[in-house]
């Protein structure tokens, strides 16, 4: 076992981890920062984000509008002090990225351009064509190279947090090229390992998005919060789940069913907007939960199309014309041509909802600290309280910089003053863990890894998908329990050390199963419908009296997770009805009138 | 079209094999299956010991580059249907890099080269964020946009015989990255990057084979960047001579 | 636990593996006939200084079938070399105002036709202007 030391360890080289590393390095150049990632940082899944990154810039926009959109978009389950901090710092962080070289798309006068996005009242989504995440990630990665105090541990696969006396004192991992165990001790640890949508069969996520950090923290007793809220993105390619960004609709793309009808007007998002004149928060620019749910209803009514890789509706961009598609959506054109042989200039793209984003995650406070001393979490793996029951598109990329910076600064402050738990205890733990992982390598059981993974992914689609039926949810919970049991009898063919990817996948599957159980337990416990969590059969409406609360899933080893509740921080926006389309405008007019005649 | 295709994978297990040897796998043929999906099929159904890298499966993370029938390509952007008529295809790890195991190449050298060109913006006078953005017109953006599309997949290095001969050559993507920042209207750091471009390992190693641009999956055209780097390097050389003649110090 | 990566040696035959490399080597190889052709021309110049007879003999010697074949090869090499360089120009030059990023096929064709016209005009007008009389 190799032992190393640092002042701060950051697990994750995605947008959140890189931003945290830079912030810590800027806060105190004397700190030794270890940036650990199981892939080279620029391969992290932030790279796949397409549409854009929120931040108020236009004169007729305001922080209050961004706040309201986020809170109502999250169905009032957002912590409002956190949202407040977020909207106040998002633009500043986008600008910082600009100064670091991010190639934001521009207006003719050279200022940064913004586009419309779902659930946003006014255009405030900064974009770099339709490769926003790619450009943000590469900008951050390249900028991080100028700090000598950031030491990278590329392709080091973390398996455990090292904890003693209830305090986090480092991490341990497997060096992928050699199979060697590495224990990395530090007084401050930041988890930035991204989401977990790979628990689903059809998803927009890369193969590496397996909830590792969530599970590592969860196993050490840190609760996972709001895990029942999983966002289905309305427009993924059928089969592969590859994402067609919401910006396609922001630019004016429309959704039609098998009858060529723009069905969203039947689901509280109308009235129909003219072609080529998209209106904010209306029709195709409704929030993702509602647009995805509309697909489910259309499917029940038999009004979807059948495509070679499953049911779909049409996303029609043809009226935008080739020039605009090439300028604003070049990657979408490339993806559609490559993966389904459809050129959106001439044909509509078949799309369907696919699992996309985990609103929940490791519980943190507004400064990214978890309940465990020494441990921070940030990015998609964390639940800082920003997204509530449904995330607005383009808020999460902004979250990476706003809270990544906070995490870096907080960790730097702690690293300067903090102490590490007793080293002997940490290393003893590391040796025990290593022995456990050793036993898994080339395990001689009977169960096939791929079978378990597929069974899990199917079960999650069935029980904890867009609409959640009580029977199906129970069945999923039972299946997951059974899979956990079978996981103890894995048979692995590969007992080598160098790049033993079968071994690492098996460890990932363990993480995925824990996260899937937390999601299912929280979904069962929340007896209401809110945001992306819909129970149309038994609890079809929102219940503020009972469930205006965050769920907290606690790990209970072999038993089902225990779900507790935490109050939501509400400062100024009382829960109201979520209105979109014409209804929202009518309400705004009425409010304005009321204000005018007191 | 037959209903299966033979995929030969060059396998190398360090400590066990002296050199890579091909192993055959028969994979059911479906026209929309990518080479990456075929590898995933092999790993799940036929042989879990096969090692390769992948993540995004949408041609943006740059993980999955391999030699496919002798050409460097992305596994997730290459489809089996292309090889259906021949009924077979051959895979091996990216050329010009050491092979760690099976299809996994050691790309450390490439990562070092990226760092060498100082790929970050330098501002002569740092402007506080509160003063807003640096203005950049769409035309100014367009000057470097193409060169900012590189996904660091390393295919161009596998295509470059000069890098194959001597991997101290900074190579196509790193030199492209230098140009990307040099062309950015917000950047004042060109001078600092010229040393790397001018150096022995810099642009002048390139003999204009041009294959790097052919294999680039993102139309970055690294050969163009490298050769524009030569123009820049020449001008820089001339200017330095002039300064020297005037008795100023070399920069 | 150390790594044991496999390093494939670059063989002399590397350029045979791939059509792109063969094309590259062919382009580089065009230098050879062009070099020989330059030597031939220099020889001619030298013979010219040796007087009328030497020069005529040199000219006659070049009528031999072997030399004719060589000249055909040299012309082909020259054309090939020129074509590959014209292909490569866009990678070197950015003409502001004409092309956003780089030179397109149209510009190349236009430039070729343009130069042919200029050359043609020069060839026609030279004797007219009483040149070489
Ligand atoms: C297709 C797609 C499009 C999107 N588009 C948008 C958009 O337009 N706008 C928007 O706001 N949001 C978008 N999102 C969401 C947003 O991109 C993500 O939430 C965000 O990028 C997550 O960043 P992150 O830094 O938290 O994690 P990631 O970028 O996923 O990085 C996780 C890091 O952790 C490392 N890691 C994980 N496990 C381990 C381990 N065990 N050991 C060591 N390292 C580990 C990984 O290697 C990686 O470096 C999109 C998401 C997807 C999937
Ligand atoms: S220039 Fe092209 S081929 Fe080379 S690393 Fe970048 S994307 Fe890959
Ligand atoms: S898997 Fe990401 S580029 Fe192929």
PDB file of N, CA and C and ligand atoms in Angstrom, chain A residues 11-18 36-41 43-54 117 132-133 137 156-159 192-195 204-206 208-213 216 233 242-243 245 288 356-357 378-381 391-400 508 511, chain B residues 58, ligand 1:
ATOM      1  N   UNK A  11     -11.822  14.543  -4.798  1.00  0.00           N
ATOM      2  CA  UNK A  11     -12.144  13.371  -5.613  1.00  0.00           C
ATOM      3  C   UNK A  11     -13.044  13.836  -6.747  1.00  0.00           C
ATOM      4  N   UNK A  12     -12.525  13.850  -7.952  1.00  0.00           N
ATOM      5  CA  UNK A  12     -13.336  14.266  -9.084  1.00  0.00           C
ATOM      6  C   UNK A  12     -12.684  15.406  -9.834  1.00  0.00           C
ATOM      7  N   UNK A  13     -12.473  15.195 -11.139  1.00  0.00           N
ATOM      8  CA  UNK A  13     -11.867  16.214 -11.983  1.00  0.00           C
ATOM      9  C   UNK A  13     -12.861  16.772 -12.978  1.00  0.00           C
ATOM     10  N   UNK A  14     -14.147  16.755 -12.625  1.00  0.00           N
ATOM     11  CA  UNK A  14     -15.155  17.397 -13.479  1.00  0.00           C
ATOM     12  C   UNK A  14     -15.188  18.883 -13.190  1.00  0.00           C
ATOM     13  N   UNK A  15     -16.252  19.543 -13.653  1.00  0.00           N
ATOM     14  CA  UNK A  15     -16.345  20.985 -13.457  1.00  0.00           C
ATOM     15  C   UNK A  15     -16.235  21.369 -11.988  1.00  0.00           C
ATOM     16  N   UNK A  16     -16.936  20.649 -11.127  1.00  0.00           N
ATOM     17  CA  UNK A  16     -16.951  21.011  -9.712  1.00  0.00           C
ATOM     18  C   UNK A  16     -15.581  20.801  -9.080  1.00  0.00           C
ATOM     19  N   UNK A  17     -14.976  19.654  -9.331  1.00  0.00           N
ATOM     20  CA  UNK A  17     -13.683  19.351  -8.722  1.00  0.00           C
ATOM     21  C   UNK A  17     -12.596  20.310  -9.186  1.00  0.00           C
ATOM     22  N   UNK A  18     -12.572  20.610 -10.490  1.00  0.00           N
ATOM     23  CA  UNK A  18     -11.545  21.511 -11.007  1.00  0.00           C
ATOM     24  C   UNK A  18     -11.711  22.914 -10.454  1.00  0.00           C
ATOM     25  N   UNK A  36      -7.855  14.014  -7.604  1.00  0.00           N
ATOM     26  CA  UNK A  36      -7.934  12.592  -7.942  1.00  0.00           C
ATOM     27  C   UNK A  36      -9.091  12.346  -8.902  1.00  0.00           C
ATOM     28  N   UNK A  37      -8.846  11.557  -9.930  1.00  0.00           N
ATOM     29  CA  UNK A  37      -9.957  11.246 -10.828  1.00  0.00           C
ATOM     30  C   UNK A  37      -9.760   9.883 -11.461  1.00  0.00           C
ATOM     31  N   UNK A  38     -10.841   9.174 -11.663  1.00  0.00           N
ATOM     32  CA  UNK A  38     -10.713   7.844 -12.261  1.00  0.00           C
ATOM     33  C   UNK A  38     -10.544   7.929 -13.778  1.00  0.00           C
ATOM     34  N   UNK A  39     -10.748   9.106 -14.345  1.00  0.00           N
ATOM     35  CA  UNK A  39     -10.417   9.328 -15.759  1.00  0.00           C
ATOM     36  C   UNK A  39      -9.615  10.626 -15.844  1.00  0.00           C
ATOM     37  N   UNK A  40      -8.919  10.852 -16.944  1.00  0.00           N
ATOM     38  CA  UNK A  40      -8.274  12.144 -17.133  1.00  0.00           C
ATOM     39  C   UNK A  40      -9.358  13.214 -17.018  1.00  0.00           C
ATOM     40  N   UNK A  41      -9.053  14.319 -16.310  1.00  0.00           N
ATOM     41  CA  UNK A  41     -10.109  15.279 -15.985  1.00  0.00           C
ATOM     42  C   UNK A  41     -10.991  15.686 -17.180  1.00  0.00           C
ATOM     43  N   UNK A  43     -12.070  14.105 -19.511  1.00  0.00           N
ATOM     44  CA  UNK A  43     -13.019  13.068 -19.928  1.00  0.00           C
ATOM     45  C   UNK A  43     -14.255  13.045 -19.029  1.00  0.00           C
ATOM     46  N   UNK A  44     -14.220  13.802 -17.927  1.00  0.00           N
ATOM     47  CA  UNK A  44     -15.339  13.812 -16.970  1.00  0.00           C
ATOM     48  C   UNK A  44     -16.629  14.170 -17.680  1.00  0.00           C
ATOM     49  N   UNK A  45     -17.746  13.760 -17.085  1.00  0.00           N
ATOM     50  CA  UNK A  45     -18.964  13.889 -17.880  1.00  0.00           C
ATOM     51  C   UNK A  45     -19.472  15.326 -18.021  1.00  0.00           C
ATOM     52  N   UNK A  46     -18.905  16.255 -17.311  1.00  0.00           N
ATOM     53  CA  UNK A  46     -19.235  17.660 -17.586  1.00  0.00           C
ATOM     54  C   UNK A  46     -19.030  17.948 -19.070  1.00  0.00           C
ATOM     55  N   UNK A  47     -18.109  17.217 -19.666  1.00  0.00           N
ATOM     56  CA  UNK A  47     -17.773  17.423 -21.075  1.00  0.00           C
ATOM     57  C   UNK A  47     -18.985  17.276 -21.997  1.00  0.00           C
ATOM     58  N   UNK A  48     -19.978  16.512 -21.540  1.00  0.00           N
ATOM     59  CA  UNK A  48     -21.117  16.209 -22.408  1.00  0.00           C
ATOM     60  C   UNK A  48     -22.215  17.255 -22.339  1.00  0.00           C
ATOM     61  N   UNK A  49     -22.129  18.173 -21.372  1.00  0.00           N
ATOM     62  CA  UNK A  49     -23.186  19.170 -21.240  1.00  0.00           C
ATOM     63  C   UNK A  49     -23.207  20.035 -22.490  1.00  0.00           C
ATOM     64  N   UNK A  50     -24.379  20.271 -22.985  1.00  0.00           N
ATOM     65  CA  UNK A  50     -24.491  20.920 -24.281  1.00  0.00           C
ATOM     66  C   UNK A  50     -25.041  22.336 -24.175  1.00  0.00           C
ATOM     67  N   UNK A  51     -26.194  22.453 -23.533  1.00  0.00           N
ATOM     68  CA  UNK A  51     -27.027  23.639 -23.705  1.00  0.00           C
ATOM     69  C   UNK A  51     -26.495  24.937 -23.169  1.00  0.00           C
ATOM     70  N   UNK A  52     -26.125  24.996 -21.882  1.00  0.00           N
ATOM     71  CA  UNK A  52     -25.673  26.274 -21.379  1.00  0.00           C
ATOM     72  C   UNK A  52     -25.654  26.363 -19.875  1.00  0.00           C
ATOM     73  N   UNK A  53     -25.340  27.561 -19.403  1.00  0.00           N
ATOM     74  CA  UNK A  53     -24.989  27.795 -18.013  1.00  0.00           C
ATOM     75  C   UNK A  53     -25.625  29.117 -17.584  1.00  0.00           C
ATOM     76  N   UNK A  54     -26.447  29.079 -16.533  1.00  0.00           N
ATOM     77  CA  UNK A  54     -27.285  30.232 -16.198  1.00  0.00           C
ATOM     78  C   UNK A  54     -26.523  31.348 -15.491  1.00  0.00           C
ATOM     79  N   UNK A 117     -34.095  28.985 -22.141  1.00  0.00           N
ATOM     80  CA  UNK A 117     -34.025  27.617 -21.637  1.00  0.00           C
ATOM     81  C   UNK A 117     -35.312  27.299 -20.886  1.00  0.00           C
ATOM     82  N   UNK A 132     -21.349  23.605 -24.415  1.00  0.00           N
ATOM     83  CA  UNK A 132     -21.008  24.451 -23.285  1.00  0.00           C
ATOM     84  C   UNK A 132     -20.179  23.709 -22.233  1.00  0.00           C
ATOM     85  N   UNK A 133     -20.616  22.520 -21.871  1.00  0.00           N
ATOM     86  CA  UNK A 133     -19.895  21.769 -20.842  1.00  0.00           C
ATOM     87  C   UNK A 133     -18.490  21.422 -21.298  1.00  0.00           C
ATOM     88  N   UNK A 137     -15.321  22.695 -19.257  1.00  0.00           N
ATOM     89  CA  UNK A 137     -14.411  21.707 -18.673  1.00  0.00           C
ATOM     90  C   UNK A 137     -12.989  21.898 -19.184  1.00  0.00           C
ATOM     91  N   UNK A 156      -6.783   7.263 -10.843  1.00  0.00           N
ATOM     92  CA  UNK A 156      -6.776   6.663  -9.504  1.00  0.00           C
ATOM     93  C   UNK A 156      -8.246   6.507  -9.113  1.00  0.00           C
ATOM     94  N   UNK A 157      -8.666   5.281  -8.925  1.00  0.00           N
ATOM     95  CA  UNK A 157     -10.066   4.972  -8.683  1.00  0.00           C
ATOM     96  C   UNK A 157     -10.318   4.907  -7.179  1.00  0.00           C
ATOM     97  N   UNK A 158     -11.077   5.880  -6.642  1.00  0.00           N
ATOM     98  CA  UNK A 158     -11.306   5.899  -5.200  1.00  0.00           C
ATOM     99  C   UNK A 158     -12.340   4.860  -4.799  1.00  0.00           C
ATOM    100  N   UNK A 159     -12.070   4.187  -3.707  1.00  0.00           N
ATOM    101  CA  UNK A 159     -12.986   3.147  -3.243  1.00  0.00           C
ATOM    102  C   UNK A 159     -13.614   3.481  -1.900  1.00  0.00           C
ATOM    103  N   UNK A 192     -16.416  15.308  -5.370  1.00  0.00           N
ATOM    104  CA  UNK A 192     -17.002  15.976  -6.545  1.00  0.00           C
ATOM    105  C   UNK A 192     -17.129  14.955  -7.666  1.00  0.00           C
ATOM    106  N   UNK A 193     -17.800  13.851  -7.359  1.00  0.00           N
ATOM    107  CA  UNK A 193     -17.766  12.700  -8.262  1.00  0.00           C
ATOM    108  C   UNK A 193     -18.926  12.631  -9.249  1.00  0.00           C
ATOM    109  N   UNK A 194     -19.790  13.657  -9.272  1.00  0.00           N
ATOM    110  CA  UNK A 194     -20.840  13.673 -10.283  1.00  0.00           C
ATOM    111  C   UNK A 194     -22.029  12.795  -9.920  1.00  0.00           C
ATOM    112  N   UNK A 195     -22.908  12.599 -10.906  1.00  0.00           N
ATOM    113  CA  UNK A 195     -24.219  11.996 -10.665  1.00  0.00           C
ATOM    114  C   UNK A 195     -24.223  10.481 -10.646  1.00  0.00           C
ATOM    115  N   UNK A 204     -28.676   9.630 -20.162  1.00  0.00           N
ATOM    116  CA  UNK A 204     -27.831  10.513 -20.978  1.00  0.00           C
ATOM    117  C   UNK A 204     -26.398  10.536 -20.467  1.00  0.00           C
ATOM    118  N   UNK A 205     -26.078   9.689 -19.500  1.00  0.00           N
ATOM    119  CA  UNK A 205     -24.799   9.799 -18.815  1.00  0.00           C
ATOM    120  C   UNK A 205     -23.724   8.897 -19.402  1.00  0.00           C
ATOM    121  N   UNK A 206     -22.480   9.262 -19.166  1.00  0.00           N
ATOM    122  CA  UNK A 206     -21.369   8.431 -19.594  1.00  0.00           C
ATOM    123  C   UNK A 206     -21.218   7.218 -18.693  1.00  0.00           C
ATOM    124  N   UNK A 208     -18.991   6.350 -16.822  1.00  0.00           N
ATOM    125  CA  UNK A 208     -18.305   6.555 -15.543  1.00  0.00           C
ATOM    126  C   UNK A 208     -19.208   7.180 -14.477  1.00  0.00           C
ATOM    127  N   UNK A 209     -20.455   7.514 -14.845  1.00  0.00           N
ATOM    128  CA  UNK A 209     -21.303   8.265 -13.913  1.00  0.00           C
ATOM    129  C   UNK A 209     -22.071   7.288 -13.017  1.00  0.00           C
ATOM    130  N   UNK A 210     -21.379   6.761 -12.004  1.00  0.00           N
ATOM    131  CA  UNK A 210     -21.918   5.628 -11.264  1.00  0.00           C
ATOM    132  C   UNK A 210     -22.094   5.905  -9.769  1.00  0.00           C
ATOM    133  N   UNK A 211     -22.219   7.163  -9.414  1.00  0.00           N
ATOM    134  CA  UNK A 211     -22.578   7.484  -8.030  1.00  0.00           C
ATOM    135  C   UNK A 211     -21.536   7.102  -6.986  1.00  0.00           C
ATOM    136  N   UNK A 212     -20.275   6.977  -7.381  1.00  0.00           N
ATOM    137  CA  UNK A 212     -19.244   6.478  -6.458  1.00  0.00           C
ATOM    138  C   UNK A 212     -19.139   7.297  -5.181  1.00  0.00           C
ATOM    139  N   UNK A 213     -19.035   8.606  -5.344  1.00  0.00           N
ATOM    140  CA  UNK A 213     -18.824   9.462  -4.180  1.00  0.00           C
ATOM    141  C   UNK A 213     -20.031   9.439  -3.256  1.00  0.00           C
ATOM    142  N   UNK A 216     -19.789   6.289  -1.302  1.00  0.00           N
ATOM    143  CA  UNK A 216     -18.686   6.289  -0.328  1.00  0.00           C
ATOM    144  C   UNK A 216     -19.073   7.069   0.926  1.00  0.00           C
ATOM    145  N   UNK A 233     -34.701  13.760 -18.793  1.00  0.00           N
ATOM    146  CA  UNK A 233     -34.628  14.800 -19.819  1.00  0.00           C
ATOM    147  C   UNK A 233     -35.585  14.414 -20.932  1.00  0.00           C
ATOM    148  N   UNK A 242     -28.518   9.159 -25.836  1.00  0.00           N
ATOM    149  CA  UNK A 242     -27.676  10.327 -26.095  1.00  0.00           C
ATOM    150  C   UNK A 242     -28.540  11.588 -26.122  1.00  0.00           C
ATOM    151  N   UNK A 243     -28.031  12.635 -25.469  1.00  0.00           N
ATOM    152  CA  UNK A 243     -28.851  13.821 -25.242  1.00  0.00           C
ATOM    153  C   UNK A 243     -28.948  14.732 -26.471  1.00  0.00           C
ATOM    154  N   UNK A 245     -29.909  18.486 -26.714  1.00  0.00           N
ATOM    155  CA  UNK A 245     -30.047  19.528 -25.691  1.00  0.00           C
ATOM    156  C   UNK A 245     -31.373  20.281 -25.747  1.00  0.00           C
ATOM    157  N   UNK A 288     -38.639  20.563 -17.271  1.00  0.00           N
ATOM    158  CA  UNK A 288     -38.405  19.203 -17.761  1.00  0.00           C
ATOM    159  C   UNK A 288     -39.349  18.169 -17.165  1.00  0.00           C
ATOM    160  N   UNK A 356     -31.429  11.480 -16.497  1.00  0.00           N
ATOM    161  CA  UNK A 356     -30.471  12.503 -16.866  1.00  0.00           C
ATOM    162  C   UNK A 356     -29.695  13.045 -15.680  1.00  0.00           C
ATOM    163  N   UNK A 357     -30.380  13.355 -14.608  1.00  0.00           N
ATOM    164  CA  UNK A 357     -29.741  14.156 -13.570  1.00  0.00           C
ATOM    165  C   UNK A 357     -30.279  13.779 -12.204  1.00  0.00           C
ATOM    166  N   UNK A 378     -19.594  18.590  -3.479  1.00  0.00           N
ATOM    167  CA  UNK A 378     -20.036  19.650  -4.391  1.00  0.00           C
ATOM    168  C   UNK A 378     -20.272  19.104  -5.790  1.00  0.00           C
ATOM    169  N   UNK A 379     -21.163  19.764  -6.507  1.00  0.00           N
ATOM    170  CA  UNK A 379     -21.477  19.328  -7.861  1.00  0.00           C
ATOM    171  C   UNK A 379     -22.671  18.394  -7.842  1.00  0.00           C
ATOM    172  N   UNK A 380     -22.796  17.591  -8.894  1.00  0.00           N
ATOM    173  CA  UNK A 380     -23.998  16.760  -8.995  1.00  0.00           C
ATOM    174  C   UNK A 380     -24.081  15.718  -7.891  1.00  0.00           C
ATOM    175  N   UNK A 381     -22.945  15.325  -7.316  1.00  0.00           N
ATOM    176  CA  UNK A 381     -22.992  14.311  -6.252  1.00  0.00           C
ATOM    177  C   UNK A 381     -23.569  14.870  -4.965  1.00  0.00           C
ATOM    178  N   UNK A 391     -34.619  20.211 -11.250  1.00  0.00           N
ATOM    179  CA  UNK A 391     -33.599  21.187 -11.586  1.00  0.00           C
ATOM    180  C   UNK A 391     -33.959  21.907 -12.872  1.00  0.00           C
ATOM    181  N   UNK A 392     -33.708  23.188 -12.931  1.00  0.00           N
ATOM    182  CA  UNK A 392     -33.849  23.887 -14.195  1.00  0.00           C
ATOM    183  C   UNK A 392     -32.579  23.682 -15.005  1.00  0.00           C
ATOM    184  N   UNK A 393     -32.761  23.377 -16.264  1.00  0.00           N
ATOM    185  CA  UNK A 393     -31.621  23.215 -17.154  1.00  0.00           C
ATOM    186  C   UNK A 393     -30.760  24.465 -17.086  1.00  0.00           C
ATOM    187  N   UNK A 394     -29.446  24.286 -17.138  1.00  0.00           N
ATOM    188  CA  UNK A 394     -28.432  25.340 -17.124  1.00  0.00           C
ATOM    189  C   UNK A 394     -28.127  25.873 -15.723  1.00  0.00           C
ATOM    190  N   UNK A 395     -28.898  25.467 -14.712  1.00  0.00           N
ATOM    191  CA  UNK A 395     -28.520  25.839 -13.344  1.00  0.00           C
ATOM    192  C   UNK A 395     -27.381  24.973 -12.818  1.00  0.00           C
ATOM    193  N   UNK A 396     -27.242  23.755 -13.336  1.00  0.00           N
ATOM    194  CA  UNK A 396     -26.255  22.868 -12.718  1.00  0.00           C
ATOM    195  C   UNK A 396     -24.834  23.192 -13.147  1.00  0.00           C
ATOM    196  N   UNK A 397     -24.628  23.609 -14.382  1.00  0.00           N
ATOM    197  CA  UNK A 397     -23.266  24.007 -14.760  1.00  0.00           C
ATOM    198  C   UNK A 397     -22.842  25.217 -13.929  1.00  0.00           C
ATOM    199  N   UNK A 398     -23.790  26.148 -13.737  1.00  0.00           N
ATOM    200  CA  UNK A 398     -23.456  27.320 -12.914  1.00  0.00           C
ATOM    201  C   UNK A 398     -23.175  26.890 -11.482  1.00  0.00           C
ATOM    202  N   UNK A 399     -23.913  25.892 -11.013  1.00  0.00           N
ATOM    203  CA  UNK A 399     -23.685  25.366  -9.652  1.00  0.00           C
ATOM    204  C   UNK A 399     -22.240  24.893  -9.483  1.00  0.00           C
ATOM    205  N   UNK A 400     -21.695  24.260 -10.528  1.00  0.00           N
ATOM    206  CA  UNK A 400     -20.338  23.719 -10.424  1.00  0.00           C
ATOM    207  C   UNK A 400     -19.342  24.815 -10.069  1.00  0.00           C
ATOM    208  N   UNK A 508     -17.935  -0.452  -8.875  1.00  0.00           N
ATOM    209  CA  UNK A 508     -18.940   0.548  -9.273  1.00  0.00           C
ATOM    210  C   UNK A 508     -20.358   0.012  -9.112  1.00  0.00           C
ATOM    211  N   UNK A 511     -21.496   0.482  -5.716  1.00  0.00           N
ATOM    212  CA  UNK A 511     -21.903   1.871  -5.481  1.00  0.00           C
ATOM    213  C   UNK A 511     -23.307   2.115  -6.037  1.00  0.00           C
TER     214      UNK A 511
ATOM    215  N   UNK B  58     -20.536   9.431 -26.969  1.00  0.00           N
ATOM    216  CA  UNK B  58     -21.083  10.394 -27.921  1.00  0.00           C
ATOM    217  C   UNK B  58     -19.989  11.293 -28.513  1.00  0.00           C
TER     218      UNK B  58
HETATM  219  C1  LIG D   1     -25.610  14.969 -21.562  1.00  0.00           C
HETATM  220  C2  LIG D   1     -25.694  15.986 -20.480  1.00  0.00           C
HETATM  221  C3  LIG D   1     -25.957  17.315 -20.790  1.00  0.00           C
HETATM  222  C4  LIG D   1     -26.039  18.264 -19.805  1.00  0.00           C
HETATM  223  N1  LIG D   1     -26.281  19.563 -20.170  1.00  0.00           N
HETATM  224  C5  LIG D   1     -26.329  20.506 -19.208  1.00  0.00           C
HETATM  225  C6  LIG D   1     -26.541  21.873 -19.557  1.00  0.00           C
HETATM  226  O1  LIG D   1     -26.678  22.220 -20.721  1.00  0.00           O
HETATM  227  N2  LIG D   1     -26.584  22.786 -18.578  1.00  0.00           N
HETATM  228  C7  LIG D   1     -26.404  22.445 -17.268  1.00  0.00           C
HETATM  229  O2  LIG D   1     -26.419  23.317 -16.437  1.00  0.00           O
HETATM  230  N3  LIG D   1     -26.192  21.158 -16.921  1.00  0.00           N
HETATM  231  C8  LIG D   1     -26.163  20.178 -17.853  1.00  0.00           C
HETATM  232  N4  LIG D   1     -25.964  18.877 -17.483  1.00  0.00           N
HETATM  233  C9  LIG D   1     -25.679  18.553 -16.092  1.00  0.00           C
HETATM  234  C10 LIG D   1     -24.254  18.867 -15.742  1.00  0.00           C
HETATM  235  O3  LIG D   1     -23.450  18.746 -16.868  1.00  0.00           O
HETATM  236  C11 LIG D   1     -23.704  17.945 -14.682  1.00  0.00           C
HETATM  237  O4  LIG D   1     -24.542  17.968 -13.576  1.00  0.00           O
HETATM  238  C12 LIG D   1     -22.335  18.388 -14.236  1.00  0.00           C
HETATM  239  O5  LIG D   1     -21.483  18.489 -15.337  1.00  0.00           O
HETATM  240  C13 LIG D   1     -21.719  17.468 -13.220  1.00  0.00           C
HETATM  241  O6  LIG D   1     -20.409  17.922 -12.938  1.00  0.00           O
HETATM  242  P1  LIG D   1     -19.566  17.344 -11.759  1.00  0.00           P
HETATM  243  O7  LIG D   1     -18.287  18.095 -11.720  1.00  0.00           O
HETATM  244  O8  LIG D   1     -20.391  17.316 -10.536  1.00  0.00           O
HETATM  245  O9  LIG D   1     -19.318  15.822 -12.149  1.00  0.00           O
HETATM  246  P2  LIG D   1     -18.611  15.151 -13.416  1.00  0.00           P
HETATM  247  O10 LIG D   1     -18.287  16.092 -14.485  1.00  0.00           O
HETATM  248  O11 LIG D   1     -19.422  13.974 -13.744  1.00  0.00           O
HETATM  249  O12 LIG D   1     -17.224  14.687 -12.828  1.00  0.00           O
HETATM  250  C14 LIG D   1     -17.114  13.641 -11.904  1.00  0.00           C
HETATM  251  C15 LIG D   1     -15.654  13.410 -11.643  1.00  0.00           C
HETATM  252  O13 LIG D   1     -15.500  12.509 -10.582  1.00  0.00           O
HETATM  253  C16 LIG D   1     -14.576  11.516 -10.916  1.00  0.00           C
HETATM  254  N5  LIG D   1     -14.914  10.306 -10.191  1.00  0.00           N
HETATM  255  C17 LIG D   1     -16.118   9.709 -10.097  1.00  0.00           C
HETATM  256  N6  LIG D   1     -16.030   8.596  -9.353  1.00  0.00           N
HETATM  257  C18 LIG D   1     -14.733   8.493  -8.977  1.00  0.00           C
HETATM  258  C19 LIG D   1     -14.003   7.545  -8.208  1.00  0.00           C
HETATM  259  N7  LIG D   1     -14.581   6.461  -7.689  1.00  0.00           N
HETATM  260  N8  LIG D   1     -12.694   7.740  -8.052  1.00  0.00           N
HETATM  261  C20 LIG D   1     -12.072   8.823  -8.587  1.00  0.00           C
HETATM  262  N9  LIG D   1     -12.712   9.733  -9.318  1.00  0.00           N
HETATM  263  C21 LIG D   1     -14.029   9.570  -9.505  1.00  0.00           C
HETATM  264  C22 LIG D   1     -14.705  11.367 -12.400  1.00  0.00           C
HETATM  265  O14 LIG D   1     -13.546  10.815 -12.935  1.00  0.00           O
HETATM  266  C23 LIG D   1     -14.909  12.796 -12.814  1.00  0.00           C
HETATM  267  O15 LIG D   1     -13.664  13.428 -12.958  1.00  0.00           O
HETATM  268  C24 LIG D   1     -25.882  17.896 -18.470  1.00  0.00           C
HETATM  269  C25 LIG D   1     -25.631  16.578 -18.137  1.00  0.00           C
HETATM  270  C26 LIG D   1     -25.553  15.619 -19.125  1.00  0.00           C
HETATM  271  C27 LIG D   1     -25.322  14.203 -18.747  1.00  0.00           C
END
